[in-house]
mmCIF file of C-alpha atoms in Angstrom:
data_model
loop_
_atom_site.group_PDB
_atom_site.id
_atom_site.type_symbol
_atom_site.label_atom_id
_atom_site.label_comp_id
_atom_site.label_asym_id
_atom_site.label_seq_id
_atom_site.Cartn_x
_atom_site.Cartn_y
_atom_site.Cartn_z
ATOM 1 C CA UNK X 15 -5.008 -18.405 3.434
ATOM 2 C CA UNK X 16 -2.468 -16.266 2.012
ATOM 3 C CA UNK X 17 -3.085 -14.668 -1.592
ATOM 4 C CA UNK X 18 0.479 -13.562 -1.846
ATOM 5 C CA UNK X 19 3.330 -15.120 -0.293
ATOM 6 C CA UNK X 20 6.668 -13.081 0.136
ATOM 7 C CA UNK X 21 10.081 -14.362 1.524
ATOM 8 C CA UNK X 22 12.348 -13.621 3.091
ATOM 9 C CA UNK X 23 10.704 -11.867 5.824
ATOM 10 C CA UNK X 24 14.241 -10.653 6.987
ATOM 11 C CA UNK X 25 17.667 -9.785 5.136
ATOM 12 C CA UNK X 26 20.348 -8.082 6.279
ATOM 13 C CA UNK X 27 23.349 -7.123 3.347
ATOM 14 C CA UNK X 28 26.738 -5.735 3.107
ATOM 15 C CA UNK X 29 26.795 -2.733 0.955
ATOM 16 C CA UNK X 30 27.466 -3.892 -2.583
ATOM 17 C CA UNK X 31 25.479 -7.032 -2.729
ATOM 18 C CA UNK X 32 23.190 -7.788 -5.033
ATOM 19 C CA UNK X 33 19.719 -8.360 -3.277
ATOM 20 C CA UNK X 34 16.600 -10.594 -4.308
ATOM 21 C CA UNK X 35 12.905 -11.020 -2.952
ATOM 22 C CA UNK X 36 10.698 -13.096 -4.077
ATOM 23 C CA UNK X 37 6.885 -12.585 -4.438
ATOM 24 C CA UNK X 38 4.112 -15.676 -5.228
ATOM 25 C CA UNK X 39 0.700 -15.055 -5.636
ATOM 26 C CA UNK X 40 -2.293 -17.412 -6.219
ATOM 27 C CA UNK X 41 -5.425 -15.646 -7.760
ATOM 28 C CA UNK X 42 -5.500 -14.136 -11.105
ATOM 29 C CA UNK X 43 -4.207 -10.322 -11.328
ATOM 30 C CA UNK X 44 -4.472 -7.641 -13.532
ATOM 31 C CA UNK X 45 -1.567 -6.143 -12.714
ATOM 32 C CA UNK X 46 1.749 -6.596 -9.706
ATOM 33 C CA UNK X 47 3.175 -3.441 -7.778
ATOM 34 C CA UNK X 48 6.738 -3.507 -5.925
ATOM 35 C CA UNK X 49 6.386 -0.854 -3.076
ATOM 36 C CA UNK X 50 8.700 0.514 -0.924
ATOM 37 C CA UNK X 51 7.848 1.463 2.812
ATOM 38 C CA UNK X 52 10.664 3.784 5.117
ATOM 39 C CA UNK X 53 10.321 3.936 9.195
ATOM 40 C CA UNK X 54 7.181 6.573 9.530
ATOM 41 C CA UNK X 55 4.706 5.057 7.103
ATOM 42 C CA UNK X 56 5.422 6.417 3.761
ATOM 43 C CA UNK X 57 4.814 3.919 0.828
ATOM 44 C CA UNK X 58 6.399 4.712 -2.728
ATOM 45 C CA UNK X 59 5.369 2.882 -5.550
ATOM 46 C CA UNK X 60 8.738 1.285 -7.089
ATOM 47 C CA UNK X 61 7.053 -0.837 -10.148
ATOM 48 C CA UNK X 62 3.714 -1.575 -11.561
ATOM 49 C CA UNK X 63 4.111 -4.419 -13.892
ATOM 50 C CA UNK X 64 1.795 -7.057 -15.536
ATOM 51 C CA UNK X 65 4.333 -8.839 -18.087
ATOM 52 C CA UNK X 66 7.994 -9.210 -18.400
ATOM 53 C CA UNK X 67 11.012 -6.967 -16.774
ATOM 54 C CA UNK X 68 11.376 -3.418 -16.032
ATOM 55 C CA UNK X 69 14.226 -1.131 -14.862
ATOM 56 C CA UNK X 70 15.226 1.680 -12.660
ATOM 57 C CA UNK X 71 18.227 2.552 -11.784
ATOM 58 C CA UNK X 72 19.962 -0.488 -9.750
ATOM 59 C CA UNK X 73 16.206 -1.756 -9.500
ATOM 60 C CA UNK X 74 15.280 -4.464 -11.412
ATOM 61 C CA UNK X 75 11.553 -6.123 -11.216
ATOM 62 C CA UNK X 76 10.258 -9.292 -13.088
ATOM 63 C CA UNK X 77 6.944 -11.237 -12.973
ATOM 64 C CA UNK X 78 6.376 -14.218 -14.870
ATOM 65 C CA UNK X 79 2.599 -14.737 -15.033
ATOM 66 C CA UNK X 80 2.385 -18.265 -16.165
ATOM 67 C CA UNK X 81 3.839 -19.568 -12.895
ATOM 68 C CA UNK X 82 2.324 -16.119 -10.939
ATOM 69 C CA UNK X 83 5.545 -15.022 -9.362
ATOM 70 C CA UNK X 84 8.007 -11.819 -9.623
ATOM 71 C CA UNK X 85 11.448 -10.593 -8.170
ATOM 72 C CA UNK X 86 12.700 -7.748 -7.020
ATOM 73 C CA UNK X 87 16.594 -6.953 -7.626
ATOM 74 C CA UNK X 88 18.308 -4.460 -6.305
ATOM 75 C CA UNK X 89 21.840 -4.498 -7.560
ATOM 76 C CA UNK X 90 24.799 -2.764 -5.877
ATOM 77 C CA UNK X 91 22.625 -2.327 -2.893
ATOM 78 C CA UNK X 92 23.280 0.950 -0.473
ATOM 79 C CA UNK X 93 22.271 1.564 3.043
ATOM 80 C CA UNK X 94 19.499 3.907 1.630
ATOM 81 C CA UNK X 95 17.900 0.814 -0.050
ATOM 82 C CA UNK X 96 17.774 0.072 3.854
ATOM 83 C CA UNK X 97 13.221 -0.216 3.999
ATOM 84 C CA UNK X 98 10.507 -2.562 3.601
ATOM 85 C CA UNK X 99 9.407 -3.938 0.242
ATOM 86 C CA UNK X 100 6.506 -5.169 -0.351
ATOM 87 C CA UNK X 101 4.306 -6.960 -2.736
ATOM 88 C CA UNK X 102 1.020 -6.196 -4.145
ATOM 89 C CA UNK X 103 -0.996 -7.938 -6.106
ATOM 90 C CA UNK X 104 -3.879 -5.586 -8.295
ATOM 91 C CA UNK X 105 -7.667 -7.601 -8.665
ATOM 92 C CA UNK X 106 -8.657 -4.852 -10.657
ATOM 93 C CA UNK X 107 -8.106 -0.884 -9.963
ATOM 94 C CA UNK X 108 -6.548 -0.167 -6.396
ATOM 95 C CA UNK X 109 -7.925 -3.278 -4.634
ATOM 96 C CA UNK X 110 -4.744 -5.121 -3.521
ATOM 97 C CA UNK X 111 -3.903 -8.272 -1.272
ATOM 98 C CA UNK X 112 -0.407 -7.675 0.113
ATOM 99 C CA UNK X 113 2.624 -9.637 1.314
ATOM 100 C CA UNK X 114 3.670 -9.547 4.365
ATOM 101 C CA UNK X 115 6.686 -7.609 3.631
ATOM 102 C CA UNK X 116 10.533 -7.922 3.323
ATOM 103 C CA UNK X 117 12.568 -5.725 5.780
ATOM 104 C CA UNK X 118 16.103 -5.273 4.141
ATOM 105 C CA UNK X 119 18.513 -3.825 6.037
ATOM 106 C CA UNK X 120 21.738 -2.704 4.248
ATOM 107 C CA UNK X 121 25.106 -2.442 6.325
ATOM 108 C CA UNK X 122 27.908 -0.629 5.561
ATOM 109 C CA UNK S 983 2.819 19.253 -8.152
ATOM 110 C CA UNK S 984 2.001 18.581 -4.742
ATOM 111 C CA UNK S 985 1.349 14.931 -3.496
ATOM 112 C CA UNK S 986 -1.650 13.192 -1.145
ATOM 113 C CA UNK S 987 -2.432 14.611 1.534
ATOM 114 C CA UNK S 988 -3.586 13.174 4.588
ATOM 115 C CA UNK S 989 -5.415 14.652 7.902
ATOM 116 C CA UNK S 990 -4.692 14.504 11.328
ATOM 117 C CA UNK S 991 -1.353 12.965 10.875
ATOM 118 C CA UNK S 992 -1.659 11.466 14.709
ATOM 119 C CA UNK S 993 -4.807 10.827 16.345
ATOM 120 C CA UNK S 994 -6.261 9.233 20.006
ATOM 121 C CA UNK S 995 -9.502 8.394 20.361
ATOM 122 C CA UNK S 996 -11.623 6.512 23.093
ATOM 123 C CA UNK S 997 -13.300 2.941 22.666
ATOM 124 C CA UNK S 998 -17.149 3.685 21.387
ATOM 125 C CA UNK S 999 -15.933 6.898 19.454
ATOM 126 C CA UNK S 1000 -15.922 7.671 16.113
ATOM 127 C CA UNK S 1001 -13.576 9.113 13.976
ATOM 128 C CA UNK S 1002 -13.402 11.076 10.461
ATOM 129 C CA UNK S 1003 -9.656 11.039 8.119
ATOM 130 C CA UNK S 1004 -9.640 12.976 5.269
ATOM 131 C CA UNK S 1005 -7.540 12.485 2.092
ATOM 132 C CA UNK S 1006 -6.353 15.276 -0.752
ATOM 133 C CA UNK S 1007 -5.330 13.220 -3.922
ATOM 134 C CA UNK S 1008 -2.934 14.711 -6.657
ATOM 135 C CA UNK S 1009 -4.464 17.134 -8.790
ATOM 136 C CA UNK S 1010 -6.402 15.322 -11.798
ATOM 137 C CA UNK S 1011 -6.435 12.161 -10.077
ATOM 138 C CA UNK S 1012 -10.157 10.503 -9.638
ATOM 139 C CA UNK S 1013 -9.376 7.006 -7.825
ATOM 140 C CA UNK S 1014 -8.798 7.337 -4.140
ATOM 141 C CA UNK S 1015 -8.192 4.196 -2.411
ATOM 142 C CA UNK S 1016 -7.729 3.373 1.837
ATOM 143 C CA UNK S 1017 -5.325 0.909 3.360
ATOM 144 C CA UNK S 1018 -5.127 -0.094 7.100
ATOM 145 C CA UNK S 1019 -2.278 -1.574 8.230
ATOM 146 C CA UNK S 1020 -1.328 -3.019 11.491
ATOM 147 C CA UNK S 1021 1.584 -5.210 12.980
ATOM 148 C CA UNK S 1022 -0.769 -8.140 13.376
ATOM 149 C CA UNK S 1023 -2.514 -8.023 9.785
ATOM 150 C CA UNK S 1024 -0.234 -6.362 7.723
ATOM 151 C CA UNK S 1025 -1.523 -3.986 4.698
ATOM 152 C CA UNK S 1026 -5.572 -4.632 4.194
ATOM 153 C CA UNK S 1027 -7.668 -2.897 1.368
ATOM 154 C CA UNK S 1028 -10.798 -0.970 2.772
ATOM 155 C CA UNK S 1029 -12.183 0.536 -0.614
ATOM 156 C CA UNK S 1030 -11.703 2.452 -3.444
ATOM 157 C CA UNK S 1031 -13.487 5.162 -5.050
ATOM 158 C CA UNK S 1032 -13.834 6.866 -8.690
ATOM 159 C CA UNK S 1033 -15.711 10.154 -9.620
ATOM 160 C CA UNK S 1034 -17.696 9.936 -6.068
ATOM 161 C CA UNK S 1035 -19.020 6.435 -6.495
ATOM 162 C CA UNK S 1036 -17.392 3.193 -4.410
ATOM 163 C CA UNK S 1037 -16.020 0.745 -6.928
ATOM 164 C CA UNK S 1038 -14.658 -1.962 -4.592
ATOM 165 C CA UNK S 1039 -14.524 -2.929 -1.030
ATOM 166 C CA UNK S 1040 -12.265 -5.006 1.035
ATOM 167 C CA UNK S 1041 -13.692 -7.305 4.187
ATOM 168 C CA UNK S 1042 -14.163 -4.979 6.442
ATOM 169 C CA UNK S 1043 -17.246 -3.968 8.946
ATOM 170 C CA UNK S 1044 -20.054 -1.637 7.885
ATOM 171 C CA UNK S 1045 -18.153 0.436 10.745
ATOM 172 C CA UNK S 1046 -15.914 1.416 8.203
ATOM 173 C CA UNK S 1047 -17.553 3.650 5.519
ATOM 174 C CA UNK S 1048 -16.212 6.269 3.096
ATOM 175 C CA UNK S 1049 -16.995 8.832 0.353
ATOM 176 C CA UNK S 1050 -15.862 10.838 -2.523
ATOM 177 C CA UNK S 1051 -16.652 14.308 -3.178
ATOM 178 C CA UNK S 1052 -17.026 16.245 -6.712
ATOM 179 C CA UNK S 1053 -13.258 17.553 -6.227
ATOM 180 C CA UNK S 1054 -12.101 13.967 -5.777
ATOM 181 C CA UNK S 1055 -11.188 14.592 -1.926
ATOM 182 C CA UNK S 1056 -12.256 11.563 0.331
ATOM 183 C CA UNK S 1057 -12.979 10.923 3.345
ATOM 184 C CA UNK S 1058 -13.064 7.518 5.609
ATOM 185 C CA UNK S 1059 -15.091 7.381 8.885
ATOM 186 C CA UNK S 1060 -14.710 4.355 11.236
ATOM 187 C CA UNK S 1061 -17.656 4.394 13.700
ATOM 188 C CA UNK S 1062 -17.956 2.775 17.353
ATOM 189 C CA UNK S 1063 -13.961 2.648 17.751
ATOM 190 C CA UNK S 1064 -12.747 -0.847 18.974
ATOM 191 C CA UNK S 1065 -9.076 -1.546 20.415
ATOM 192 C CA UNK S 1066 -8.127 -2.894 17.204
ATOM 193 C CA UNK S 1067 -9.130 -0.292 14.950
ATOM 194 C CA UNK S 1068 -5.468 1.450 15.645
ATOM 195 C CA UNK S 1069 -3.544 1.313 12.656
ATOM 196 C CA UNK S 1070 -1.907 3.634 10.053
ATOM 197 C CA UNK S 1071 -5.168 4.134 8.164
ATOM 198 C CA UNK S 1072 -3.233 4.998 4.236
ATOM 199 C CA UNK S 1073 -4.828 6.695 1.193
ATOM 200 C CA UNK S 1074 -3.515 6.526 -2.227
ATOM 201 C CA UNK S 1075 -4.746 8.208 -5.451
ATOM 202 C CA UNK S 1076 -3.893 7.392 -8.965
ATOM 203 C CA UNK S 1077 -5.708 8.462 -12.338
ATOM 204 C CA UNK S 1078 -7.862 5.315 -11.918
ATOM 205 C CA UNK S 1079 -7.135 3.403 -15.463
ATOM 206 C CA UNK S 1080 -5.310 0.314 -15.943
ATOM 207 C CA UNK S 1081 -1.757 1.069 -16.063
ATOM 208 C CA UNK S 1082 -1.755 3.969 -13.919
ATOM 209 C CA UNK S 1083 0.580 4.349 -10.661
ATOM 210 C CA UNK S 1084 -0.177 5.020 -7.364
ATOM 211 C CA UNK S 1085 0.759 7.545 -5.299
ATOM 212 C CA UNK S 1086 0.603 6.922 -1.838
ATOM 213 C CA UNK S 1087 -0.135 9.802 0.880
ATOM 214 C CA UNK S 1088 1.956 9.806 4.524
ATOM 215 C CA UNK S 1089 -1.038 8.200 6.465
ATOM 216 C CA UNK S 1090 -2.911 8.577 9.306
ATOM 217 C CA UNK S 1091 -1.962 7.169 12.441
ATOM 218 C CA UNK S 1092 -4.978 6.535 14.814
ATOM 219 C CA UNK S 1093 -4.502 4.700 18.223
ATOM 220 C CA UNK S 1094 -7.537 3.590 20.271
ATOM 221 C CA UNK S 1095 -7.598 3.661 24.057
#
């Protein structure tokens, strides 16, 4: 049984597009994180958010609690957006289930 | 202001051994928190601690135990190494109230022969 559920696994873009991933979880949260994961390990936290929209940059993140799902956006995407994102979903402090992870490659 | 830090960076250890990874949070921060993650399993929560005392733990064995000292360092110790237990073993520290991000350190990558 998966607690979070993120899709596409895979996507590969042209430089330019605009990008989505989807994120659906199924137990109650306190709060969603949007993380971002290069080759090598390192994980930077894009968005915390427990309501609404929030905004950085060309990254856009939304959850909508009510049917306990968010998107990531990533607008003019760039080969540097080129990682994996994934979801996390906060029970209370830093204990997280995760998704599986979206692996976005971005072409030139 | 310097970031989490995490020792050995790269690790091999033998089936039956056991093994010690230690994790620096940012300066001021309190929570400390371990990830494994693996190819098969993905990202997994091990526990978190605040001010020196465990506050939640994932589904793990009792191999896997931690701790907190008074300067907010942690360390993780996995005991009786399997074949499994290789992963990229990741802390993360944050200020430990709701609302707070997460900083995540560059891991610890341990392989089991």
């Amino acid at each position: 049984k998966n607690e979070v559920e993120q899709s596409p696994q895979n996507l590969t873009a042209q430089e330019g597009e605009f990008i989505t991933i989807n994120c659906s979880y199924s137990v109650g949260i306190s709060a969603l994180h949007w993380l971002q994961q290069h080759p090598g390990g390192g994980i930077v936290s894009l968005f915390m958010l427990s309501s609404g929209k929030k905004k950085h940059g060309r990254l856009i993140a939304t959850i909508n609690i009510q049917e306990k799902h968010s998107s990531l956006h990533i607008t003019a995407s760039h080969p540097r957006d080129s990682a994996v994102y994934i979801c996390a979903v906060s029970l209370g402090g830093n204990q997280f289930y995760f998704g599986t992870g979206t692996s976005l490659t971005v072409i030139p | 202001k310097a970031g989490v830090t995490q020792t050995p960076r790269y690790l091999i250890k033998t089936r039956g051994q056991q093994v010690t990874l230690s994790c620096s949070p940012i300066s001021g921060h309190r929570s400390v928190s371990w990830y494994q993650q693996t190819p098969g399993q993905g990202l997994q929560f091990l526990f978190e601690y605040f001010s020196e005392t465990q506050r939640n733990k994932g589904n793990f064995p009792g191999r896997f135990s931690g701790r907190q000292f008074s300067n907010s360092r942690s360390e993780m110790n996995v005991s009786t190494l399997e074949l499994g237990d290789s992963a990229l073993y990741l802390c993360a520290s944050s200020h430990g109230t709701a609302g707070n991000t997460i900083y995540f350190g560059e891991g610890s990558w341990l392989t089991v022969v």
